[in-house]
Amino acid sequence: MNHRSYLAIALPLTLSTITTPLLGAVDTAVVGHLPNPAYLGGVAVGTIIFNTMYWLFGFLRVSTSGFAAQALGANDEKQGMFAFTRPFLLAIAVGLFFILLQGPIEMASLALIGPGDDVRQYASDYFTIRIWGMPFTLMNYVILGWLMGMSKIKVSLMLQVFMNIMNIVLDLLFVTVFAWGVSGVAIATLLSEVTACFIGLFFIVRALPGIQIPSWRNLFDPLSFKKMMAVNRDLFIRTLCLLMVFNIFTAKGASYGTEVLAANAVLIQIHYIMAYFFDGLANASSILAGKAIGSNDRSLFKRTIRLSWQWGILSSLLIAGSYFVGNSWIISFFTSTPSVVDLATIYSPWLLLFPLSASVGIVFYGVFTGATQAGPVRNSMVYSLLVFLLALYLLIPEFQNHGVWLAFILFSLGRSVFLVLYIPQLSRKLFPKRSVEFEDNRMG
């Protein structure tokens, strides 16, 4: 495994994952050019609500990818089937559960964020439409996670690109032609998610020819199911911490008025795009780590660690430099409202620090999930959340929204520092020194 081999996996995965935040980014950009900032605020609040629900169960994609990669490394088709079917059934159940509870979820979410009355109405319109896509989005997580874990990178790339092109076309049609406003944005996203799910299932069926559907008894084998749920539990806690940060961040921004909320929404969408660049590298590291463990290849695991370090740091410099050069154009892409542009420009320098502080933590997150060792991921996120809350308490009284951004950067730095500290422990756990010495002696 060298740099070229790593990039051959990472670059398509980066193109694939970068399309994920484009669903929210395109929604934000389309309404950002409408005359009333409340449209942008409504979509921002609605997007935060769905990010909360979707990210809360984002472990479905991440854990599926890790287990699938290990099955691929071990060349075990049966476990490959289990890696898909177990989380897929869980995705359906969770999605239907959220639809049944949509009323209380909407009321609680809007009460927590506390937007103004004009923003609240548009956020409600957005929510009541997009909630029906919940099961399909979670199923998409499992489909994409399995395809990535099985190294079917071109298919996963095609699927996500198609979904986002469809979303862009429908956004423009429903908003600029039919003038459906926020409702048009929500309908476009819903239709894109549902269509992508059915296309993804078609590829899954094609990828598993002749594989017998497992019995319920094998499917819910106590030991295997317990391991899957333990990994998912830790990733759930990790995601819960992350969502607490973003929800508190949004709520603090909303407390300074609709225009600050809108400016923060624009910058957060840009941050998502940066983060998903790193997530593409994380997915590559996850696949390689999973293969190394499935095939018991210590050398491949060590090379994966080294390449993750190198490309995490290099990519952070490239992304920060690119944003420094083009930040004015990027902001103007999302909104043409002068007051929002001015505020976004004022707070924009904080985003230069995000890739430098967060890159290593995001990339190595992939190594840990590929190894299906989620405990350190959980712990590092809990510690980072505590740093964020303490920073907010100390900084907001003096620096207001600048204090919110500084607290977020410190949180991002904590994600990297705390997770990196667990790397030696991970290596010792996966490849104990005694077993390595035994193999070396046997070979000698």
GROMACS .gro file of C-alpha atoms in nm:
model
  444
    1MET     CA    1   0.000   0.000   0.000
    2ASN     CA    2   0.158   0.327  -0.116
    3HIS     CA    3   0.037   0.683  -0.173
    4ARG     CA    4  -0.098   0.606  -0.520
    5SER     CA    5  -0.296   0.306  -0.397
    6TYR     CA    6  -0.435   0.504  -0.104
    7LEU     CA    7  -0.544   0.791  -0.328
    8ALA     CA    8  -0.698   0.549  -0.577
    9ILE     CA    9  -0.942   0.459  -0.298
   10ALA     CA   10  -0.960   0.797  -0.125
   11LEU     CA   11  -1.027   1.027  -0.423
   12PRO     CA   12  -1.343   0.852  -0.550
   13LEU     CA   13  -1.464   0.820  -0.191
   14THR     CA   14  -1.400   1.190  -0.139
   15LEU     CA   15  -1.604   1.273  -0.449
   16SER     CA   16  -1.872   1.039  -0.317
   17THR     CA   17  -1.890   1.175   0.036
   18ILE     CA   18  -1.862   1.539  -0.068
   19THR     CA   19  -2.201   1.504  -0.236
   20THR     CA   20  -2.364   1.436   0.103
   21PRO     CA   21  -2.351   1.792   0.241
   22LEU     CA   22  -2.451   1.921  -0.101
   23LEU     CA   23  -2.811   1.823  -0.026
   24GLY     CA   24  -2.817   2.082   0.250
   25ALA     CA   25  -2.584   2.317   0.066
   26VAL     CA   26  -2.798   2.330  -0.247
   27ASP     CA   27  -3.110   2.384  -0.037
   28THR     CA   28  -2.936   2.669   0.143
   29ALA     CA   29  -2.803   2.825  -0.177
   30VAL     CA   30  -3.137   2.818  -0.360
   31VAL     CA   31  -3.336   2.988  -0.082
   32GLY     CA   32  -3.041   3.213   0.003
   33HIS     CA   33  -3.113   3.409  -0.315
   34LEU     CA   34  -3.476   3.471  -0.224
   35PRO     CA   35  -3.546   3.823  -0.091
   36ASN     CA   36  -3.649   3.735   0.265
   37PRO     CA   37  -3.373   3.608   0.502
   38ALA     CA   38  -3.643   3.414   0.688
   39TYR     CA   39  -3.647   3.162   0.401
   40LEU     CA   40  -3.279   3.091   0.460
   41GLY     CA   41  -3.331   3.079   0.836
   42GLY     CA   42  -3.622   2.837   0.798
   43VAL     CA   43  -3.422   2.597   0.582
   44ALA     CA   44  -3.123   2.632   0.819
   45VAL     CA   45  -3.334   2.536   1.120
   46GLY     CA   46  -3.505   2.255   0.929
   47THR     CA   47  -3.171   2.122   0.811
   48ILE     CA   48  -3.037   2.125   1.166
   49ILE     CA   49  -3.337   1.921   1.283
   50PHE     CA   50  -3.281   1.658   1.016
   51ASN     CA   51  -2.905   1.657   1.067
   52THR     CA   52  -2.983   1.586   1.430
   53MET     CA   53  -3.200   1.287   1.347
   54TYR     CA   54  -2.986   1.155   1.062
   55TRP     CA   55  -2.651   1.203   1.230
   56LEU     CA   56  -2.789   1.045   1.545
   57PHE     CA   57  -2.816   0.726   1.341
   58GLY     CA   58  -2.521   0.791   1.113
   59PHE     CA   59  -2.355   0.493   1.279
   60LEU     CA   60  -2.563   0.279   1.042
   61ARG     CA   61  -2.336   0.378   0.754
   62VAL     CA   62  -2.013   0.386   0.950
   63SER     CA   63  -2.048   0.053   1.130
   64THR     CA   64  -2.185  -0.116   0.818
   65SER     CA   65  -1.875  -0.006   0.628
   66GLY     CA   66  -1.644  -0.139   0.899
   67PHE     CA   67  -1.808  -0.481   0.926
   68ALA     CA   68  -1.835  -0.513   0.547
   69ALA     CA   69  -1.466  -0.427   0.501
   70GLN     CA   70  -1.367  -0.691   0.755
   71ALA     CA   71  -1.586  -0.948   0.578
   72LEU     CA   72  -1.420  -0.853   0.249
   73GLY     CA   73  -1.073  -0.887   0.403
   74ALA     CA   74  -1.163  -1.232   0.536
   75ASN     CA   75  -1.328  -1.323   0.201
   76ASP     CA   76  -1.643  -1.427   0.391
   77GLU     CA   77  -1.954  -1.382   0.173
   78LYS     CA   78  -2.189  -1.494   0.448
   79GLN     CA   79  -2.065  -1.229   0.689
   80GLY     CA   80  -2.084  -0.981   0.405
   81MET     CA   81  -2.456  -1.055   0.378
   82PHE     CA   82  -2.501  -1.017   0.754
   83ALA     CA   83  -2.313  -0.686   0.741
   84PHE     CA   84  -2.591  -0.554   0.519
   85THR     CA   85  -2.911  -0.721   0.641
   86ARG     CA   86  -2.874  -0.655   1.015
   87PRO     CA   87  -2.836  -0.275   0.998
   88PHE     CA   88  -3.082  -0.253   0.707
   89LEU     CA   89  -3.365  -0.393   0.917
   90LEU     CA   90  -3.267  -0.159   1.199
   91ALA     CA   91  -3.278   0.137   0.958
   92ILE     CA   92  -3.634   0.055   0.852
   93ALA     CA   93  -3.754   0.021   1.210
   94VAL     CA   94  -3.593   0.348   1.323
   95GLY     CA   95  -3.723   0.540   1.021
   96LEU     CA   96  -4.082   0.430   1.080
   97PHE     CA   97  -4.050   0.513   1.449
   98PHE     CA   98  -3.951   0.871   1.369
   99ILE     CA   99  -4.242   0.913   1.130
  100LEU     CA  100  -4.483   0.803   1.404
  101LEU     CA  101  -4.332   1.059   1.644
  102GLN     CA  102  -4.300   1.345   1.397
  103GLY     CA  103  -4.535   1.577   1.588
  104PRO     CA  104  -4.353   1.571   1.923
  105ILE     CA  105  -4.013   1.580   1.747
  106GLU     CA  106  -4.106   1.895   1.555
  107MET     CA  107  -4.242   2.075   1.860
  108ALA     CA  108  -3.947   1.983   2.081
  109SER     CA  109  -3.690   2.076   1.815
  110LEU     CA  110  -3.838   2.418   1.744
  111ALA     CA  111  -3.875   2.487   2.115
  112LEU     CA  112  -3.509   2.399   2.171
  113ILE     CA  113  -3.372   2.612   1.886
  114GLY     CA  114  -3.616   2.896   1.948
  115PRO     CA  115  -3.627   3.073   1.608
  116GLY     CA  116  -3.843   3.380   1.542
  117ASP     CA  117  -4.205   3.336   1.434
  118ASP     CA  118  -4.131   3.394   1.064
  119VAL     CA  119  -3.844   3.146   1.062
  120ARG     CA  120  -4.046   2.897   1.269
  121GLN     CA  121  -4.324   2.874   1.009
  122TYR     CA  122  -4.085   2.805   0.721
  123ALA     CA  123  -3.893   2.551   0.930
  124SER     CA  124  -4.221   2.374   1.009
  125ASP     CA  125  -4.315   2.360   0.641
  126TYR     CA  126  -3.976   2.210   0.560
  127PHE     CA  127  -3.998   1.953   0.840
  128THR     CA  128  -4.347   1.818   0.767
  129ILE     CA  129  -4.243   1.726   0.413
  130ARG     CA  130  -3.892   1.588   0.464
  131ILE     CA  131  -3.985   1.366   0.760
  132TRP     CA  132  -4.141   1.115   0.518
  133GLY     CA  133  -3.799   1.046   0.373
  134MET     CA  134  -3.658   0.934   0.708
  135PRO     CA  135  -3.669   0.555   0.645
  136PHE     CA  136  -3.525   0.596   0.297
  137THR     CA  137  -3.238   0.813   0.414
  138LEU     CA  138  -3.141   0.565   0.686
  139MET     CA  139  -3.162   0.279   0.437
  140ASN     CA  140  -2.936   0.483   0.209
  141TYR     CA  141  -2.683   0.500   0.493
  142VAL     CA  142  -2.671   0.122   0.511
  143ILE     CA  143  -2.659   0.082   0.133
  144LEU     CA  144  -2.374   0.329   0.093
  145GLY     CA  145  -2.186   0.194   0.395
  146TRP     CA  146  -2.201  -0.159   0.258
  147LEU     CA  147  -2.098  -0.056  -0.093
  148MET     CA  148  -1.802   0.141   0.044
  149GLY     CA  149  -1.696  -0.138   0.280
  150MET     CA  150  -1.708  -0.386  -0.007
  151SER     CA  151  -1.487  -0.149  -0.211
  152LYS     CA  152  -1.763  -0.090  -0.467
  153ILE     CA  153  -1.655   0.269  -0.482
  154LYS     CA  154  -1.767   0.357  -0.833
  155VAL     CA  155  -2.122   0.245  -0.760
  156SER     CA  156  -2.142   0.445  -0.437
  157LEU     CA  157  -2.003   0.749  -0.618
  158MET     CA  158  -2.254   0.717  -0.898
  159LEU     CA  159  -2.542   0.674  -0.655
  160GLN     CA  160  -2.465   0.986  -0.453
  161VAL     CA  161  -2.385   1.200  -0.756
  162PHE     CA  162  -2.715   1.099  -0.913
  163MET     CA  163  -2.905   1.185  -0.594
  164ASN     CA  164  -2.753   1.530  -0.576
  165ILE     CA  165  -2.793   1.612  -0.944
  166MET     CA  166  -3.157   1.515  -0.913
  167ASN     CA  167  -3.189   1.733  -0.602
  168ILE     CA  168  -3.031   2.032  -0.778
  169VAL     CA  169  -3.255   2.002  -1.082
  170LEU     CA  170  -3.571   1.963  -0.872
  171ASP     CA  171  -3.466   2.248  -0.641
  172LEU     CA  172  -3.433   2.485  -0.934
  173LEU     CA  173  -3.756   2.361  -1.089
  174PHE     CA  174  -3.971   2.376  -0.776
  175VAL     CA  175  -3.830   2.703  -0.635
  176THR     CA  176  -3.738   2.919  -0.934
  177VAL     CA  177  -4.001   2.794  -1.181
  178PHE     CA  178  -4.295   2.680  -0.968
  179ALA     CA  179  -4.221   2.928  -0.685
  180TRP     CA  180  -4.293   2.673  -0.413
  181GLY     CA  181  -4.034   2.830  -0.181
  182VAL     CA  182  -3.923   2.630   0.122
  183SER     CA  183  -4.178   2.354   0.050
  184GLY     CA  184  -4.028   2.309  -0.296
  185VAL     CA  185  -3.682   2.264  -0.148
  186ALA     CA  186  -3.811   1.997   0.092
  187ILE     CA  187  -4.002   1.809  -0.181
  188ALA     CA  188  -3.695   1.807  -0.405
  189THR     CA  189  -3.479   1.657  -0.131
  190LEU     CA  190  -3.744   1.398  -0.038
  191LEU     CA  191  -3.785   1.274  -0.396
  192SER     CA  192  -3.407   1.254  -0.440
  193GLU     CA  193  -3.363   1.045  -0.125
  194VAL     CA  194  -3.642   0.800  -0.213
  195THR     CA  195  -3.520   0.751  -0.569
  196ALA     CA  196  -3.161   0.694  -0.459
  197CYS     CA  197  -3.273   0.429  -0.211
  198PHE     CA  198  -3.448   0.217  -0.474
  199ILE     CA  199  -3.157   0.247  -0.715
  200GLY     CA  200  -2.916   0.149  -0.436
  201LEU     CA  201  -3.122  -0.161  -0.353
  202PHE     CA  202  -3.103  -0.262  -0.718
  203PHE     CA  203  -2.722  -0.258  -0.699
  204ILE     CA  204  -2.721  -0.448  -0.371
  205VAL     CA  205  -2.930  -0.729  -0.522
  206ARG     CA  206  -2.695  -0.743  -0.820
  207ALA     CA  207  -2.391  -0.756  -0.591
  208LEU     CA  208  -2.521  -1.057  -0.395
  209PRO     CA  209  -2.615  -1.314  -0.660
  210GLY     CA  210  -2.683  -1.663  -0.536
  211ILE     CA  211  -2.642  -1.571  -0.169
  212GLN     CA  212  -2.916  -1.730   0.039
  213ILE     CA  213  -3.116  -1.494   0.259
  214PRO     CA  214  -3.015  -1.576   0.620
  215SER     CA  215  -3.264  -1.718   0.866
  216TRP     CA  216  -3.389  -1.501   1.151
  217ARG     CA  217  -3.199  -1.719   1.396
  218ASN     CA  218  -2.866  -1.667   1.217
  219LEU     CA  219  -2.942  -1.306   1.147
  220PHE     CA  220  -2.982  -1.230   1.515
  221ASP     CA  221  -2.701  -1.453   1.640
  222PRO     CA  222  -2.650  -1.328   1.998
  223LEU     CA  223  -2.273  -1.282   1.987
  224SER     CA  224  -2.257  -1.116   1.643
  225PHE     CA  225  -2.561  -0.902   1.707
  226LYS     CA  226  -2.424  -0.795   2.046
  227LYS     CA  227  -2.095  -0.687   1.885
  228MET     CA  228  -2.278  -0.487   1.619
  229MET     CA  229  -2.497  -0.316   1.876
  230ALA     CA  230  -2.198  -0.239   2.103
  231VAL     CA  231  -2.020  -0.062   1.816
  232ASN     CA  232  -2.338   0.118   1.720
  233ARG     CA  233  -2.400   0.222   2.080
  234ASP     CA  234  -2.060   0.388   2.107
  235LEU     CA  235  -2.101   0.558   1.769
  236PHE     CA  236  -2.449   0.670   1.874
  237ILE     CA  237  -2.303   0.840   2.182
  238ARG     CA  238  -2.032   0.996   1.968
  239THR     CA  239  -2.290   1.133   1.727
  240LEU     CA  240  -2.511   1.253   2.010
  241CYS     CA  241  -2.220   1.462   2.141
  242LEU     CA  242  -2.155   1.601   1.794
  243LEU     CA  243  -2.517   1.695   1.747
  244MET     CA  244  -2.532   1.861   2.085
  245VAL     CA  245  -2.248   2.083   1.970
  246PHE     CA  246  -2.419   2.179   1.644
  247ASN     CA  247  -2.757   2.235   1.804
  248ILE     CA  248  -2.611   2.452   2.079
  249PHE     CA  249  -2.408   2.636   1.815
  250THR     CA  250  -2.724   2.706   1.612
  251ALA     CA  251  -2.926   2.807   1.915
  252LYS     CA  252  -2.657   3.051   2.028
  253GLY     CA  253  -2.644   3.202   1.681
  254ALA     CA  254  -3.023   3.236   1.672
  255SER     CA  255  -3.010   3.430   1.999
  256TYR     CA  256  -2.824   3.709   1.817
  257GLY     CA  257  -3.098   3.750   1.554
  258THR     CA  258  -3.215   3.609   1.221
  259GLU     CA  259  -2.929   3.759   1.021
  260VAL     CA  260  -2.657   3.612   1.245
  261LEU     CA  261  -2.840   3.278   1.231
  262ALA     CA  262  -2.841   3.297   0.851
  263ALA     CA  263  -2.471   3.395   0.835
  264ASN     CA  264  -2.375   3.109   1.066
  265ALA     CA  265  -2.587   2.874   0.853
  266VAL     CA  266  -2.391   2.969   0.542
  267LEU     CA  267  -2.056   2.916   0.714
  268ILE     CA  268  -2.166   2.587   0.868
  269GLN     CA  269  -2.264   2.459   0.524
  270ILE     CA  270  -1.914   2.548   0.402
  271HIS     CA  271  -1.773   2.370   0.708
  272TYR     CA  272  -1.974   2.058   0.616
  273ILE     CA  273  -1.814   2.053   0.272
  274MET     CA  274  -1.468   2.080   0.427
  275ALA     CA  275  -1.548   1.804   0.677
  276TYR     CA  276  -1.672   1.569   0.408
  277PHE     CA  277  -1.349   1.610   0.215
  278PHE     CA  278  -1.177   1.465   0.519
  279ASP     CA  279  -1.452   1.206   0.550
  280GLY     CA  280  -1.353   1.072   0.209
  281LEU     CA  281  -1.003   1.006   0.345
  282ALA     CA  282  -1.158   0.858   0.659
  283ASN     CA  283  -1.360   0.614   0.449
  284ALA     CA  284  -1.045   0.506   0.265
  285SER     CA  285  -0.866   0.451   0.597
  286SER     CA  286  -1.169   0.262   0.727
  287ILE     CA  287  -1.172   0.024   0.433
  288LEU     CA  288  -0.799  -0.042   0.457
  289ALA     CA  289  -0.810  -0.088   0.835
  290GLY     CA  290  -1.104  -0.327   0.801
  291LYS     CA  291  -0.926  -0.529   0.534
  292ALA     CA  292  -0.610  -0.542   0.745
  293ILE     CA  293  -0.799  -0.679   1.043
  294GLY     CA  294  -1.012  -0.919   0.837
  295SER     CA  295  -0.696  -1.064   0.679
  296ASN     CA  296  -0.484  -1.027   0.997
  297ASP     CA  297  -0.232  -0.815   0.807
  298ARG     CA  298  -0.037  -0.608   1.060
  299SER     CA  299   0.183  -0.453   0.792
  300LEU     CA  300  -0.119  -0.317   0.602
  301PHE     CA  301  -0.258  -0.173   0.923
  302LYS     CA  302   0.069   0.010   1.000
  303ARG     CA  303   0.080   0.153   0.647
  304THR     CA  304  -0.280   0.267   0.684
  305ILE     CA  305  -0.189   0.457   1.001
  306ARG     CA  306   0.105   0.625   0.830
  307LEU     CA  307  -0.090   0.725   0.519
  308SER     CA  308  -0.377   0.856   0.733
  309TRP     CA  309  -0.134   1.087   0.914
  310GLN     CA  310   0.025   1.216   0.598
  311TRP     CA  311  -0.287   1.280   0.394
  312GLY     CA  312  -0.482   1.418   0.688
  313ILE     CA  313  -0.222   1.690   0.743
  314LEU     CA  314  -0.161   1.762   0.375
  315SER     CA  315  -0.531   1.786   0.292
  316SER     CA  316  -0.589   2.028   0.580
  317LEU     CA  317  -0.330   2.265   0.435
  318LEU     CA  318  -0.478   2.238   0.086
  319ILE     CA  319  -0.834   2.302   0.204
  320ALA     CA  320  -0.740   2.593   0.430
  321GLY     CA  321  -0.539   2.750   0.149
  322SER     CA  322  -0.821   2.707  -0.102
  323TYR     CA  323  -1.071   2.868   0.132
  324PHE     CA  324  -0.836   3.158   0.203
  325VAL     CA  325  -0.818   3.233  -0.169
  326GLY     CA  326  -1.185   3.186  -0.257
  327ASN     CA  327  -1.389   3.259   0.056
  328SER     CA  328  -1.563   3.568  -0.087
  329TRP     CA  329  -1.685   3.382  -0.394
  330ILE     CA  330  -1.793   3.081  -0.186
  331ILE     CA  331  -2.002   3.295   0.050
  332SER     CA  332  -2.165   3.480  -0.241
  333PHE     CA  333  -2.265   3.142  -0.388
  334PHE     CA  334  -2.478   3.069  -0.082
  335THR     CA  335  -2.649   3.403  -0.038
  336SER     CA  336  -2.688   3.740  -0.209
  337THR     CA  337  -2.847   3.919   0.087
  338PRO     CA  338  -2.601   4.202   0.165
  339SER     CA  339  -2.641   4.198   0.543
  340VAL     CA  340  -2.592   3.820   0.557
  341VAL     CA  341  -2.289   3.838   0.326
  342ASP     CA  342  -2.133   4.107   0.547
  343LEU     CA  343  -2.182   3.906   0.866
  344ALA     CA  344  -2.060   3.583   0.707
  345THR     CA  345  -1.747   3.767   0.589
  346ILE     CA  346  -1.681   3.895   0.943
  347TYR     CA  347  -1.696   3.544   1.092
  348SER     CA  348  -1.538   3.374   0.790
  349PRO     CA  349  -1.175   3.368   0.920
  350TRP     CA  350  -1.272   3.111   1.183
  351LEU     CA  351  -1.324   2.856   0.905
  352LEU     CA  352  -0.958   2.883   0.810
  353LEU     CA  353  -0.879   2.717   1.143
  354PHE     CA  354  -1.130   2.435   1.108
  355PRO     CA  355  -0.939   2.210   0.862
  356LEU     CA  356  -0.614   2.261   1.052
  357SER     CA  357  -0.773   2.162   1.383
  358ALA     CA  358  -1.013   1.886   1.279
  359SER     CA  359  -0.850   1.698   0.990
  360VAL     CA  360  -0.649   1.441   1.186
  361GLY     CA  361  -0.940   1.356   1.415
  362ILE     CA  362  -1.180   1.300   1.125
  363VAL     CA  363  -0.938   1.087   0.924
  364PHE     CA  364  -0.840   0.867   1.218
  365TYR     CA  365  -1.207   0.828   1.303
  366GLY     CA  366  -1.210   0.612   0.989
  367VAL     CA  367  -0.927   0.393   1.119
  368PHE     CA  368  -1.111   0.324   1.445
  369THR     CA  369  -1.446   0.252   1.278
  370GLY     CA  370  -1.283   0.025   1.020
  371ALA     CA  371  -1.138  -0.165   1.313
  372THR     CA  372  -1.488  -0.163   1.471
  373GLN     CA  373  -1.328  -0.022   1.787
  374ALA     CA  374  -1.566   0.262   1.868
  375GLY     CA  375  -1.496   0.304   2.241
  376PRO     CA  376  -1.207   0.549   2.190
  377VAL     CA  377  -1.416   0.742   1.938
  378ARG     CA  378  -1.691   0.777   2.197
  379ASN     CA  379  -1.454   0.884   2.472
  380SER     CA  380  -1.268   1.141   2.262
  381MET     CA  381  -1.596   1.303   2.158
  382VAL     CA  382  -1.722   1.324   2.516
  383TYR     CA  383  -1.400   1.497   2.623
  384SER     CA  384  -1.426   1.738   2.327
  385LEU     CA  385  -1.786   1.822   2.415
  386LEU     CA  386  -1.677   1.916   2.767
  387VAL     CA  387  -1.411   2.145   2.618
  388PHE     CA  388  -1.677   2.309   2.398
  389LEU     CA  389  -1.918   2.371   2.685
  390LEU     CA  390  -1.645   2.516   2.906
  391ALA     CA  391  -1.526   2.742   2.623
  392LEU     CA  392  -1.879   2.868   2.561
  393TYR     CA  393  -1.920   2.952   2.928
  394LEU     CA  394  -1.595   3.148   2.937
  395LEU     CA  395  -1.600   3.314   2.594
  396ILE     CA  396  -1.957   3.414   2.504
  397PRO     CA  397  -1.999   3.694   2.762
  398GLU     CA  398  -1.699   3.876   2.617
  399PHE     CA  399  -1.693   3.778   2.248
  400GLN     CA  400  -2.060   3.691   2.161
  401ASN     CA  401  -2.078   3.508   1.825
  402HIS     CA  402  -1.700   3.516   1.786
  403GLY     CA  403  -1.689   3.327   2.116
  404VAL     CA  404  -1.926   3.066   1.973
  405TRP     CA  405  -1.693   3.012   1.678
  406LEU     CA  406  -1.381   2.995   1.893
  407ALA     CA  407  -1.547   2.735   2.116
  408PHE     CA  408  -1.630   2.532   1.805
  409ILE     CA  409  -1.268   2.544   1.685
  410LEU     CA  410  -1.146   2.427   2.027
  411PHE     CA  411  -1.397   2.142   2.010
  412SER     CA  412  -1.262   2.044   1.666
  413LEU     CA  413  -0.905   2.050   1.794
  414GLY     CA  414  -1.006   1.833   2.087
  415ARG     CA  415  -1.150   1.572   1.849
  416SER     CA  416  -0.807   1.534   1.692
  417VAL     CA  417  -0.592   1.543   2.003
  418PHE     CA  418  -0.798   1.310   2.220
  419LEU     CA  419  -0.845   1.048   1.948
  420VAL     CA  420  -0.481   1.043   1.842
  421LEU     CA  421  -0.384   0.960   2.201
  422TYR     CA  422  -0.566   0.626   2.162
  423ILE     CA  423  -0.371   0.508   1.856
  424PRO     CA  424  -0.095   0.318   2.042
  425GLN     CA  425  -0.359   0.140   2.251
  426LEU     CA  426  -0.552   0.045   1.937
  427SER     CA  427  -0.244  -0.106   1.773
  428ARG     CA  428  -0.158  -0.311   2.080
  429LYS     CA  429  -0.515  -0.442   2.109
  430LEU     CA  430  -0.552  -0.546   1.746
  431PHE     CA  431  -0.201  -0.690   1.700
  432PRO     CA  432  -0.060  -0.799   2.037
  433LYS     CA  433   0.319  -0.803   2.053
  434ARG     CA  434   0.329  -1.165   2.167
  435SER     CA  435   0.141  -1.291   1.862
  436VAL     CA  436   0.361  -1.084   1.631
  437GLU     CA  437   0.680  -1.220   1.790
  438PHE     CA  438   0.540  -1.573   1.758
  439GLU     CA  439   0.475  -1.523   1.388
  440ASP     CA  440   0.822  -1.374   1.336
  441ASN     CA  441   0.986  -1.668   1.514
  442ARG     CA  442   0.781  -1.919   1.318
  443MET     CA  443   0.877  -1.753   0.989
  444GLY     CA  444   1.240  -1.748   1.097
   0.00000   0.00000   0.00000
